[in-house]
PDB file of C-alpha atoms in Angstrom:
ATOM      1  CA  MET A   8     -63.566 176.266   7.295  1.00 52.00           C
ATOM      2  CA  ARG A   9     -64.952 172.947   8.259  1.00 56.00           C
ATOM      3  CA  LYS A  10     -65.614 172.130  11.938  1.00 62.00           C
ATOM      4  CA  TYR A  11     -65.355 168.568  13.271  1.00 61.00           C
ATOM      5  CA  LEU A  12     -67.201 167.622  16.286  1.00 63.00           C
ATOM      6  CA  CYS A  13     -66.537 164.574  18.396  1.00 61.00           C
ATOM      7  CA  THR A  14     -68.900 161.690  18.175  1.00 64.00           C
ATOM      8  CA  LYS A  15     -70.716 160.269  21.216  1.00 65.00           C
ATOM      9  CA  ASN A  16     -68.077 157.522  21.533  1.00 72.00           C
ATOM     10  CA  GLU A  17     -65.121 159.815  21.155  1.00 73.00           C
ATOM     11  CA  ARG A  18     -63.522 162.256  23.588  1.00 73.00           C
ATOM     12  CA  LYS A  19     -61.803 165.558  22.678  1.00 69.00           C
ATOM     13  CA  GLY A  20     -58.494 164.193  23.969  1.00 79.00           C
ATOM     14  CA  GLU A  21     -58.776 161.140  21.642  1.00 80.00           C
ATOM     15  CA  ARG A  22     -59.631 163.271  18.732  1.00 77.00           C
ATOM     16  CA  PHE A  23     -56.610 165.534  19.443  1.00 82.00           C
ATOM     17  CA  GLN A  24     -54.279 162.526  19.434  1.00 84.00           C
ATOM     18  CA  GLN A  25     -55.522 161.528  16.050  1.00 80.00           C
ATOM     19  CA  GLU A  26     -55.070 165.063  14.630  1.00 82.00           C
ATOM     20  CA  LYS A  27     -51.640 165.612  16.377  1.00 85.00           C
ATOM     21  CA  GLU A  28     -49.938 163.396  13.858  1.00 84.00           C
ATOM     22  CA  HIS A  29     -51.005 165.670  11.008  1.00 85.00           C
ATOM     23  CA  LEU A  30     -50.054 168.963  12.591  1.00 86.00           C
ATOM     24  CA  LEU A  31     -47.114 170.863  11.071  1.00 84.00           C
ATOM     25  CA  GLY A  32     -44.254 172.336  13.163  1.00 81.00           C
ATOM     26  CA  ILE A  33     -43.293 175.810  13.340  1.00 76.00           C
ATOM     27  CA  SER A  34     -40.239 176.666  11.308  1.00 76.00           C
ATOM     28  CA  GLY A  35     -37.824 179.346  12.579  1.00 76.00           C
ATOM     29  CA  SER A  36     -38.532 181.844  15.309  1.00 76.00           C
ATOM     30  CA  HIS A  37     -41.007 184.553  15.095  1.00 75.00           C
ATOM     31  CA  PRO A  38     -40.432 187.589  17.462  1.00 78.00           C
ATOM     32  CA  CYS A  39     -43.492 188.629  19.356  1.00 87.00           C
ATOM     33  CA  GLY A  40     -43.614 192.279  19.320  1.00 91.00           C
ATOM     34  CA  ARG A  41     -44.982 195.430  17.636  1.00 94.00           C
ATOM     35  CA  LYS A  42     -43.184 197.363  14.951  1.00 95.00           C
ATOM     36  CA  ILE A  43     -44.043 201.121  14.783  1.00 95.00           C
ATOM     37  CA  LYS A  44     -42.847 203.930  12.586  1.00 96.00           C
ATOM     38  CA  ALA A  45     -41.444 206.807  14.630  1.00 96.00           C
ATOM     39  CA  ALA A  46     -39.302 209.961  14.348  1.00 95.00           C
ATOM     40  CA  VAL A  47     -36.352 211.094  16.408  1.00 95.00           C
ATOM     41  CA  ASN A  48     -36.869 214.569  17.810  1.00 93.00           C
ATOM     42  CA  SER A  49     -34.183 217.258  18.188  1.00 91.00           C
ATOM     43  CA  LEU A  50     -33.340 216.141  21.757  1.00 90.00           C
ATOM     44  CA  ALA A  51     -32.399 212.590  20.391  1.00 92.00           C
ATOM     45  CA  LEU A  52     -35.560 211.082  21.921  1.00 94.00           C
ATOM     46  CA  VAL A  53     -38.109 208.714  20.318  1.00 96.00           C
ATOM     47  CA  ASN A  54     -41.641 208.598  21.768  1.00 96.00           C
ATOM     48  CA  PHE A  55     -43.402 205.283  22.351  1.00 96.00           C
ATOM     49  CA  GLU A  56     -46.738 205.152  24.083  1.00 94.00           C
ATOM     50  CA  THR A  57     -46.356 207.837  26.816  1.00 94.00           C
ATOM     51  CA  ASN A  58     -42.598 207.317  27.268  1.00 97.00           C
ATOM     52  CA  ALA A  59     -39.539 208.802  25.538  1.00 96.00           C
ATOM     53  CA  TYR A  60     -36.408 206.682  24.876  1.00 96.00           C
ATOM     54  CA  SER A  61     -32.963 208.011  23.987  1.00 95.00           C
ATOM     55  CA  VAL A  62     -30.833 207.341  20.901  1.00 94.00           C
ATOM     56  CA  PRO A  63     -27.311 208.589  20.258  1.00 93.00           C
ATOM     57  CA  THR A  64     -27.228 212.299  19.496  1.00 90.00           C
ATOM     58  CA  ARG A  65     -25.871 211.923  16.032  1.00 89.00           C
ATOM     59  CA  TYR A  66     -29.487 210.586  15.019  1.00 92.00           C
ATOM     60  CA  ALA A  67     -31.243 213.621  16.506  1.00 91.00           C
ATOM     61  CA  GLY A  68     -33.883 215.041  14.042  1.00 90.00           C
ATOM     62  CA  ARG A  69     -34.108 211.824  11.887  1.00 86.00           C
ATOM     63  CA  LYS A  70     -37.558 211.310  10.504  1.00 86.00           C
ATOM     64  CA  GLU A  71     -37.363 207.689   9.690  1.00 91.00           C
ATOM     65  CA  ALA A  72     -37.017 205.395  12.630  1.00 96.00           C
ATOM     66  CA  GLU A  73     -38.736 202.238  13.685  1.00 97.00           C
ATOM     67  CA  ILE A  74     -39.507 201.020  17.208  1.00 97.00           C
ATOM     68  CA  HIS A  75     -39.579 197.304  17.855  1.00 96.00           C
ATOM     69  CA  ALA A  76     -41.554 196.929  21.013  1.00 97.00           C
ATOM     70  CA  TYR A  77     -41.272 193.629  22.854  1.00 95.00           C
ATOM     71  CA  VAL A  78     -42.574 192.601  26.320  1.00 93.00           C
ATOM     72  CA  SER A  79     -39.241 193.246  28.034  1.00 94.00           C
ATOM     73  CA  HIS A  80     -37.426 195.725  25.916  1.00 96.00           C
ATOM     74  CA  ILE A  81     -37.547 198.363  23.162  1.00 96.00           C
ATOM     75  CA  GLU A  82     -35.257 198.369  20.117  1.00 97.00           C
ATOM     76  CA  ILE A  83     -34.905 201.481  17.988  1.00 97.00           C
ATOM     77  CA  THR A  84     -33.668 201.091  14.430  1.00 96.00           C
ATOM     78  CA  ILE A  85     -32.774 203.505  11.716  1.00 94.00           C
ATOM     79  CA  TYR A  86     -32.489 202.349   8.145  1.00 92.00           C
ATOM     80  CA  GLY A  87     -32.427 198.720   9.441  1.00 92.00           C
ATOM     81  CA  GLU A  88     -29.525 199.230  11.848  1.00 95.00           C
ATOM     82  CA  CYS A  89     -30.348 198.869  15.644  1.00 95.00           C
ATOM     83  CA  VAL A  90     -29.116 202.127  17.199  1.00 95.00           C
ATOM     84  CA  ALA A  91     -30.654 201.816  20.640  1.00 96.00           C
ATOM     85  CA  LYS A  92     -31.977 199.144  23.021  1.00 97.00           C
ATOM     86  CA  HIS A  93     -33.701 199.909  26.330  1.00 96.00           C
ATOM     87  CA  GLU A  94     -35.542 197.976  28.993  1.00 96.00           C
ATOM     88  CA  ARG A  95     -39.337 198.783  28.455  1.00 96.00           C
ATOM     89  CA  SER A  96     -40.919 201.007  30.851  1.00 96.00           C
ATOM     90  CA  TYR A  97     -44.592 200.397  31.636  1.00 95.00           C
ATOM     91  CA  GLU A  98     -44.756 203.531  33.764  1.00 96.00           C
ATOM     92  CA  LYS A  99     -46.348 206.699  32.332  1.00 95.00           C
ATOM     93  CA  PHE A 100     -44.477 209.828  31.139  1.00 95.00           C
ATOM     94  CA  GLN A 101     -40.973 208.537  31.719  1.00 95.00           C
ATOM     95  CA  GLU A 102     -37.681 209.534  29.889  1.00 93.00           C
ATOM     96  CA  VAL A 103     -35.469 206.495  29.571  1.00 94.00           C
ATOM     97  CA  PHE A 104     -31.829 207.543  28.892  1.00 91.00           C
ATOM     98  CA  GLU A 105     -28.683 205.633  28.146  1.00 89.00           C
ATOM     99  CA  VAL A 106     -25.779 207.805  29.209  1.00 84.00           C
ATOM    100  CA  ASP A 107     -23.604 206.533  26.323  1.00 85.00           C
ATOM    101  CA  HIS A 108     -26.015 208.071  23.930  1.00 82.00           C
ATOM    102  CA  MET A 109     -25.239 211.545  25.100  1.00 78.00           C
ATOM    103  CA  ASN A 110     -22.293 213.017  23.068  1.00 70.00           C
ATOM    104  CA  TRP A 111     -21.404 215.823  25.508  1.00 56.00           C
ATOM    105  CA  ARG A 112     -17.976 217.582  25.529  1.00 50.00           C
ATOM    106  CA  LYS A 113     -16.654 218.110  29.025  1.00 47.00           C
ATOM    107  CA  SER A 114     -17.884 221.723  29.180  1.00 45.00           C
ATOM    108  CA  GLN A 115     -21.362 220.616  28.225  1.00 51.00           C
ATOM    109  CA  GLU A 116     -21.744 217.798  30.708  1.00 51.00           C
ATOM    110  CA  PRO A 117     -24.243 218.363  33.588  1.00 52.00           C
ATOM    111  CA  PHE A 118     -22.489 219.128  36.758  1.00 49.00           C
ATOM    112  CA  SER A 119     -23.873 215.919  38.396  1.00 49.00           C
ATOM    113  CA  MET A 120     -21.888 213.770  35.843  1.00 50.00           C
ATOM    114  CA  ARG A 121     -18.586 215.555  36.652  1.00 48.00           C
ATOM    115  CA  VAL A 122     -18.680 215.432  40.412  1.00 48.00           C
ATOM    116  CA  PRO A 123     -18.359 211.866  41.946  1.00 55.00           C
ATOM    117  CA  MET A 124     -20.913 210.951  44.505  1.00 53.00           C
ATOM    118  CA  SER A 125     -19.627 210.556  48.057  1.00 56.00           C
ATOM    119  CA  ARG A 126     -20.989 207.939  50.363  1.00 52.00           C
TER     120      ARG A 126
END
């Protein structure tokens, strides 16, 4: 790669203005994130860094999942289909659940979900 230096009579800003005309634009959008292979455990959780994120229970035990980690959220895909999306947690050792992912029958629901909270 060839490096161009400014001459004594030229400032950096002036050189940039000359080069700016020849720069190419960015086509399309490029998501800024990481893509990591993962597996869904028997509890329908996927581990990323130190946290666990839920997926719908029908995907429990799947070996081939991918995590798309962005600054603000996590997307979990299985065979190219996004099956879960969570707000990203930067705390450590957290379990991030989406209630809709749990496929409990009424008899299996935790007691706290059946009893409305009183104020």
